[in-house]
Amino acid sequence: MEREKRPPHYAEFRFYEELNDFLPPERKKRPFPYSFPGGASVKDAIEAMGVPHTEVDLIVVNGESAPFSYNLKEGDRVSVYPVFESFDIANLGLLRENPLRGIPRFVVDVHLGRLARYLRMMGFDTLYEPRYSDEDIAAIAKEDPGRIVLTMDRGLLKRAVITHGYCVRSQKWQEQLREVMLRCDLLDHVKPLSRCLACNGLIAQASKEEIAGSVPPERELSFESLTRCGQCGRVYWKGSHYVKMKKFIGDFLAGFAAGEGGQRGPMGHE
Ligand SMILES: [Zn+2]
């Protein structure tokens, strides 16, 4: 009986920057007490508060960096920092041994199809299929840990096999694209119209033989204006749609620099 009357353990937590997006107002941007059962890991506590572990890059407990597996103790002071937070971390260990290098690649969950198409349009390697289940996405992430999982589903990001992920906040695709470009620092890597919108394959100049039969002869298209997906064979030509897409990307990037994000897209039904 005595044992049951023991008070719960308390630790003090503070979350930084955009991690506050996941917290209720009374916990945002300030230290708050958090009660936990004995033996709880700091990862369990962070996720119980609604913050997916993939959003976290650094945990500092009582002034020292700690791994996700750290067991919380009474009176601990815990600071939790997001991925890509820019501050001096020279003396602290980041949680992931293998930070992402090179141009970011993605796997996108089924609710973000439009975002996936626009990422492809910008030239980013983006796996997406409307039939993907959460299990499929977790399996892809496990197989290829360099791929960043994009989803609005915090539950999916809580899976331990997913080491790199981003929880998309906005409901609007323009804002989603903007969020991902900022978060993953994509601006310098945009290669417009270099990837197939349908299958994610790379697009290249087509040979005459490859094109033969796939374009109606009455279209009188010049050979130079034709490109072809190396994976699915889909032919793209630099017609009005191409011009619209190119304009969209130009406007989007210009708006990006100016801090806007509300352009109308070239793919209809936006
Ligand atoms: Zn293709």
CSV table of C-alpha atoms and ligand atoms in Angstrom, one decimal:
chain,number,residue,atom,x,y,z
A,1,MET,CA,0.0,0.0,0.0
A,2,GLU,CA,2.8,2.4,0.9
A,3,ARG,CA,4.4,1.7,-2.4
A,4,GLU,CA,1.3,2.9,-4.3
A,5,LYS,CA,1.2,6.2,-2.6
A,6,ARG,CA,4.7,7.1,-3.9
A,7,PRO,CA,4.5,10.3,-5.9
A,8,PRO,CA,5.3,10.0,-9.6
A,9,HIS,CA,8.7,10.9,-10.9
A,10,TYR,CA,9.1,14.4,-12.4
A,11,ALA,CA,11.5,15.7,-15.0
A,12,GLU,CA,11.6,19.1,-16.5
A,13,PHE,CA,11.3,19.3,-20.3
A,14,ARG,CA,11.8,22.1,-22.7
A,15,PHE,CA,11.4,21.8,-26.5
A,16,TYR,CA,13.1,24.1,-29.0
A,17,GLU,CA,12.0,25.8,-32.2
A,18,GLU,CA,9.5,23.9,-34.5
A,19,LEU,CA,9.2,21.0,-32.0
A,20,ASN,CA,6.8,23.3,-30.3
A,21,ASP,CA,4.4,22.7,-33.2
A,22,PHE,CA,3.5,19.4,-31.6
A,23,LEU,CA,2.9,20.7,-28.1
A,24,PRO,CA,-0.2,22.1,-26.4
A,25,PRO,CA,0.0,25.9,-25.7
A,26,GLU,CA,0.8,25.5,-22.0
A,27,ARG,CA,4.0,23.5,-22.9
A,28,LYS,CA,5.2,25.6,-25.8
A,29,LYS,CA,8.6,27.4,-25.6
A,30,ARG,CA,9.0,27.1,-21.8
A,31,PRO,CA,10.2,24.5,-19.3
A,32,PHE,CA,7.4,22.3,-17.9
A,33,PRO,CA,7.3,19.4,-15.5
A,34,TYR,CA,6.5,16.0,-16.9
A,35,SER,CA,5.6,13.0,-14.8
A,36,PHE,CA,6.7,9.6,-15.9
A,37,PRO,CA,6.7,6.0,-14.7
A,38,GLY,CA,10.0,4.5,-13.4
A,39,GLY,CA,12.1,3.1,-16.2
A,40,ALA,CA,10.8,5.3,-19.0
A,41,SER,CA,13.2,6.1,-21.8
A,42,VAL,CA,13.5,9.7,-22.9
A,43,LYS,CA,12.3,8.6,-26.4
A,44,ASP,CA,9.1,7.2,-24.9
A,45,ALA,CA,8.6,10.4,-22.9
A,46,ILE,CA,9.1,12.6,-26.0
A,47,GLU,CA,6.8,10.6,-28.1
A,48,ALA,CA,4.2,10.3,-25.4
A,49,MET,CA,4.1,14.1,-25.5
A,50,GLY,CA,3.3,13.9,-29.2
A,51,VAL,CA,6.7,14.7,-30.8
A,52,PRO,CA,7.9,12.1,-33.3
A,53,HIS,CA,11.5,11.0,-32.7
A,54,THR,CA,12.4,11.7,-36.3
A,55,GLU,CA,11.9,15.4,-35.6
A,56,VAL,CA,14.6,15.3,-32.8
A,57,ASP,CA,18.3,15.5,-33.4
A,58,LEU,CA,19.7,16.4,-30.1
A,59,ILE,CA,18.7,15.7,-26.5
A,60,VAL,CA,20.5,17.3,-23.6
A,61,VAL,CA,20.0,16.0,-20.1
A,62,ASN,CA,21.5,18.1,-17.3
A,63,GLY,CA,23.9,19.7,-19.7
A,64,GLU,CA,25.1,16.6,-21.5
A,65,SER,CA,23.9,15.0,-24.7
A,66,ALA,CA,21.9,11.8,-24.2
A,67,PRO,CA,20.7,9.0,-26.5
A,68,PHE,CA,17.1,8.1,-27.1
A,69,SER,CA,17.5,5.1,-24.8
A,70,TYR,CA,18.5,7.2,-21.8
A,71,ASN,CA,16.4,6.3,-18.7
A,72,LEU,CA,14.8,9.3,-17.2
A,73,LYS,CA,15.5,10.1,-13.5
A,74,GLU,CA,13.8,12.2,-10.9
A,75,GLY,CA,14.7,15.9,-11.3
A,76,ASP,CA,16.3,15.6,-14.8
A,77,ARG,CA,16.4,18.7,-16.9
A,78,VAL,CA,15.8,17.8,-20.5
A,79,SER,CA,16.2,20.0,-23.5
A,80,VAL,CA,15.1,18.7,-26.9
A,81,TYR,CA,16.3,20.2,-30.2
A,82,PRO,CA,15.0,19.7,-33.7
A,83,VAL,CA,16.8,18.4,-36.7
A,84,PHE,CA,19.0,20.9,-38.5
A,85,GLU,CA,18.8,23.4,-35.6
A,86,SER,CA,21.7,25.7,-36.2
A,87,PHE,CA,23.6,26.4,-33.0
A,88,ASP,CA,27.0,25.4,-31.8
A,89,ILE,CA,26.9,21.7,-31.2
A,90,ALA,CA,30.6,21.0,-31.5
A,91,ASN,CA,30.9,19.5,-28.1
A,92,LEU,CA,27.7,17.6,-28.1
A,93,GLY,CA,26.9,14.3,-29.9
A,94,LEU,CA,24.0,14.2,-32.3
A,95,LEU,CA,21.6,11.3,-32.0
A,96,ARG,CA,22.2,9.8,-35.4
A,97,GLU,CA,25.5,8.4,-36.4
A,98,ASN,CA,24.8,8.7,-40.1
A,99,PRO,CA,23.6,12.2,-40.9
A,100,LEU,CA,22.2,12.6,-44.4
A,101,ARG,CA,24.6,13.5,-47.0
A,102,GLY,CA,24.2,14.6,-50.6
A,103,ILE,CA,20.9,15.6,-52.2
A,104,PRO,CA,17.9,14.5,-50.1
A,105,ARG,CA,15.7,11.7,-51.4
A,106,PHE,CA,12.2,11.0,-50.2
A,107,VAL,CA,9.5,8.4,-49.7
A,108,VAL,CA,6.1,10.1,-49.4
A,109,ASP,CA,3.0,8.7,-47.8
A,110,VAL,CA,-0.3,8.2,-49.7
A,111,HIS,CA,-1.9,11.4,-48.4
A,112,LEU,CA,0.7,13.6,-49.9
A,113,GLY,CA,0.5,12.7,-53.6
A,114,ARG,CA,0.5,16.2,-54.8
A,115,LEU,CA,3.6,17.1,-52.8
A,116,ALA,CA,5.3,14.0,-54.3
A,117,ARG,CA,4.6,15.1,-57.8
A,118,TYR,CA,5.9,18.6,-57.2
A,119,LEU,CA,9.1,17.3,-55.6
A,120,ARG,CA,9.6,15.2,-58.7
A,121,MET,CA,8.9,18.2,-60.9
A,122,MET,CA,11.7,20.0,-59.0
A,123,GLY,CA,13.9,17.0,-59.8
A,124,PHE,CA,14.0,15.2,-56.4
A,125,ASP,CA,14.2,11.5,-56.1
A,126,THR,CA,10.7,10.8,-54.6
A,127,LEU,CA,9.2,7.4,-54.1
A,128,TYR,CA,5.4,7.5,-54.0
A,129,GLU,CA,2.6,5.0,-54.8
A,130,PRO,CA,-1.0,5.5,-54.0
A,131,ARG,CA,-1.1,1.9,-52.8
A,132,TYR,CA,1.7,2.3,-50.2
A,133,SER,CA,0.7,1.1,-46.7
A,134,ASP,CA,2.5,2.3,-43.6
A,135,GLU,CA,4.3,-1.1,-43.6
A,136,ASP,CA,5.5,-0.5,-47.1
A,137,ILE,CA,6.9,2.9,-46.2
A,138,ALA,CA,8.6,1.6,-43.1
A,139,ALA,CA,10.1,-1.2,-45.1
A,140,ILE,CA,11.5,1.2,-47.7
A,141,ALA,CA,12.9,3.4,-44.9
A,142,LYS,CA,14.5,0.4,-43.3
A,143,GLU,CA,16.0,-0.8,-46.6
A,144,ASP,CA,17.3,2.6,-47.6
A,145,PRO,CA,17.8,4.7,-44.4
A,146,GLY,CA,19.0,7.7,-46.5
A,147,ARG,CA,15.5,8.3,-47.7
A,148,ILE,CA,13.5,10.9,-45.7
A,149,VAL,CA,9.9,9.8,-44.9
A,150,LEU,CA,7.4,12.6,-45.5
A,151,THR,CA,4.1,12.2,-43.8
A,152,MET,CA,1.4,13.9,-41.7
A,153,ASP,CA,1.1,10.8,-39.6
A,154,ARG,CA,3.0,11.1,-36.4
A,155,GLY,CA,2.3,7.5,-35.6
A,156,LEU,CA,4.3,6.4,-38.7
A,157,LEU,CA,7.3,8.5,-37.6
A,158,LYS,CA,7.3,6.9,-34.2
A,159,ARG,CA,8.5,3.6,-35.7
A,160,ALA,CA,12.1,2.9,-34.7
A,161,VAL,CA,13.1,1.8,-38.2
A,162,ILE,CA,12.4,5.2,-39.6
A,163,THR,CA,15.5,7.3,-38.7
A,164,HIS,CA,14.9,10.2,-41.1
A,165,GLY,CA,11.5,11.7,-41.4
A,166,TYR,CA,9.6,15.0,-41.4
A,167,CYS,CA,6.1,15.5,-40.2
A,168,VAL,CA,4.5,17.8,-42.7
A,169,ARG,CA,2.4,20.5,-40.9
A,170,SER,CA,0.4,22.3,-43.5
A,171,GLN,CA,-2.7,21.0,-45.3
A,172,LYS,CA,-2.0,23.1,-48.4
A,173,TRP,CA,0.4,21.6,-50.9
A,174,GLN,CA,2.2,24.9,-51.7
A,175,GLU,CA,3.0,25.3,-48.0
A,176,GLN,CA,4.0,21.7,-47.8
A,177,LEU,CA,6.4,22.1,-50.6
A,178,ARG,CA,7.8,25.2,-49.0
A,179,GLU,CA,8.1,23.5,-45.6
A,180,VAL,CA,10.0,20.5,-47.1
A,181,MET,CA,12.2,22.7,-49.2
A,182,LEU,CA,13.2,24.8,-46.2
A,183,ARG,CA,13.5,21.9,-43.8
A,184,CYS,CA,15.6,19.8,-46.1
A,185,ASP,CA,17.5,22.7,-47.6
A,186,LEU,CA,16.6,21.9,-51.2
A,187,LEU,CA,16.9,25.2,-52.8
A,188,ASP,CA,20.4,24.7,-54.3
A,189,HIS,CA,19.5,21.2,-55.6
A,190,VAL,CA,16.5,22.0,-57.8
A,191,LYS,CA,16.7,20.5,-61.3
A,192,PRO,CA,13.5,21.4,-63.0
A,193,LEU,CA,11.8,18.8,-65.1
A,194,SER,CA,14.5,16.2,-64.8
A,195,ARG,CA,12.3,13.5,-63.4
A,196,CYS,CA,9.3,11.6,-64.6
A,197,LEU,CA,6.2,12.8,-62.8
A,198,ALA,CA,4.6,9.4,-63.2
A,199,CYS,CA,7.3,7.0,-62.1
A,200,ASN,CA,10.2,9.0,-60.6
A,201,GLY,CA,12.6,7.8,-63.4
A,202,LEU,CA,15.2,10.2,-64.9
A,203,ILE,CA,14.2,12.1,-68.0
A,204,ALA,CA,16.7,12.4,-70.8
A,205,GLN,CA,16.8,13.6,-74.4
A,206,ALA,CA,15.2,11.0,-76.5
A,207,SER,CA,16.6,9.4,-79.7
A,208,LYS,CA,14.6,9.4,-82.9
A,209,GLU,CA,14.1,5.6,-82.6
A,210,GLU,CA,12.8,5.8,-79.1
A,211,ILE,CA,10.3,8.4,-80.0
A,212,ALA,CA,9.0,6.7,-83.2
A,213,GLY,CA,5.4,5.9,-82.9
A,214,SER,CA,4.8,7.6,-79.5
A,215,VAL,CA,4.0,11.0,-80.8
A,216,PRO,CA,1.2,11.6,-83.3
A,217,PRO,CA,2.8,12.7,-86.6
A,218,GLU,CA,0.4,15.6,-87.0
A,219,ARG,CA,1.9,17.3,-84.0
A,220,GLU,CA,5.0,18.3,-86.0
A,221,LEU,CA,7.2,18.4,-83.0
A,222,SER,CA,10.8,19.1,-83.4
A,223,PHE,CA,13.0,16.2,-82.2
A,224,GLU,CA,14.9,18.5,-79.9
A,225,SER,CA,11.8,19.3,-78.0
A,226,LEU,CA,11.3,15.7,-77.0
A,227,THR,CA,12.5,14.0,-73.9
A,228,ARG,CA,11.8,10.6,-72.5
A,229,CYS,CA,11.7,8.8,-69.1
A,230,GLY,CA,14.4,6.2,-69.0
A,231,GLN,CA,12.3,4.0,-66.7
A,232,CYS,CA,8.7,4.0,-68.0
A,233,GLY,CA,9.3,5.3,-71.5
A,234,ARG,CA,6.8,8.2,-71.1
A,235,VAL,CA,7.6,10.9,-73.6
A,236,TYR,CA,7.6,14.6,-72.6
A,237,TRP,CA,7.6,17.4,-75.0
A,238,LYS,CA,8.3,21.0,-74.4
A,239,GLY,CA,4.8,22.2,-75.2
A,240,SER,CA,2.5,24.6,-73.3
A,241,HIS,CA,2.4,22.3,-70.3
A,242,TYR,CA,6.2,22.3,-70.1
A,243,VAL,CA,6.3,26.1,-70.3
A,244,LYS,CA,3.7,26.3,-67.5
A,245,MET,CA,5.6,24.0,-65.3
A,246,LYS,CA,8.8,25.9,-65.9
A,247,LYS,CA,7.1,29.2,-65.1
A,248,PHE,CA,5.6,27.7,-61.9
A,249,ILE,CA,9.0,26.6,-60.7
A,250,GLY,CA,10.5,30.0,-61.5
A,251,ASP,CA,7.7,31.8,-59.8
A,252,PHE,CA,7.8,29.4,-56.8
A,253,LEU,CA,11.5,29.9,-56.3
A,254,ALA,CA,11.2,33.6,-56.7
A,255,GLY,CA,8.4,33.7,-54.2
A,256,PHE,CA,10.5,31.5,-51.9
A,257,ALA,CA,13.2,34.1,-51.9
A,258,ALA,CA,10.6,36.8,-51.1
A,259,GLY,CA,9.0,34.7,-48.4
A,260,GLU,CA,5.7,33.9,-50.2
A,261,GLY,CA,4.2,30.6,-51.1
A,262,GLY,CA,0.8,30.8,-52.6
A,263,GLN,CA,1.2,30.3,-56.4
A,264,ARG,CA,-1.3,28.4,-58.5
A,265,GLY,CA,0.2,25.2,-59.7
A,266,PRO,CA,0.4,24.1,-63.4
A,267,MET,CA,-1.2,20.7,-62.8
A,268,GLY,CA,-4.8,21.7,-62.5
A,269,HIS,CA,-7.3,21.4,-59.6
A,270,GLU,CA,-5.1,23.3,-57.3
B,1,ZN,ZN,8.5,7.4,-66.0
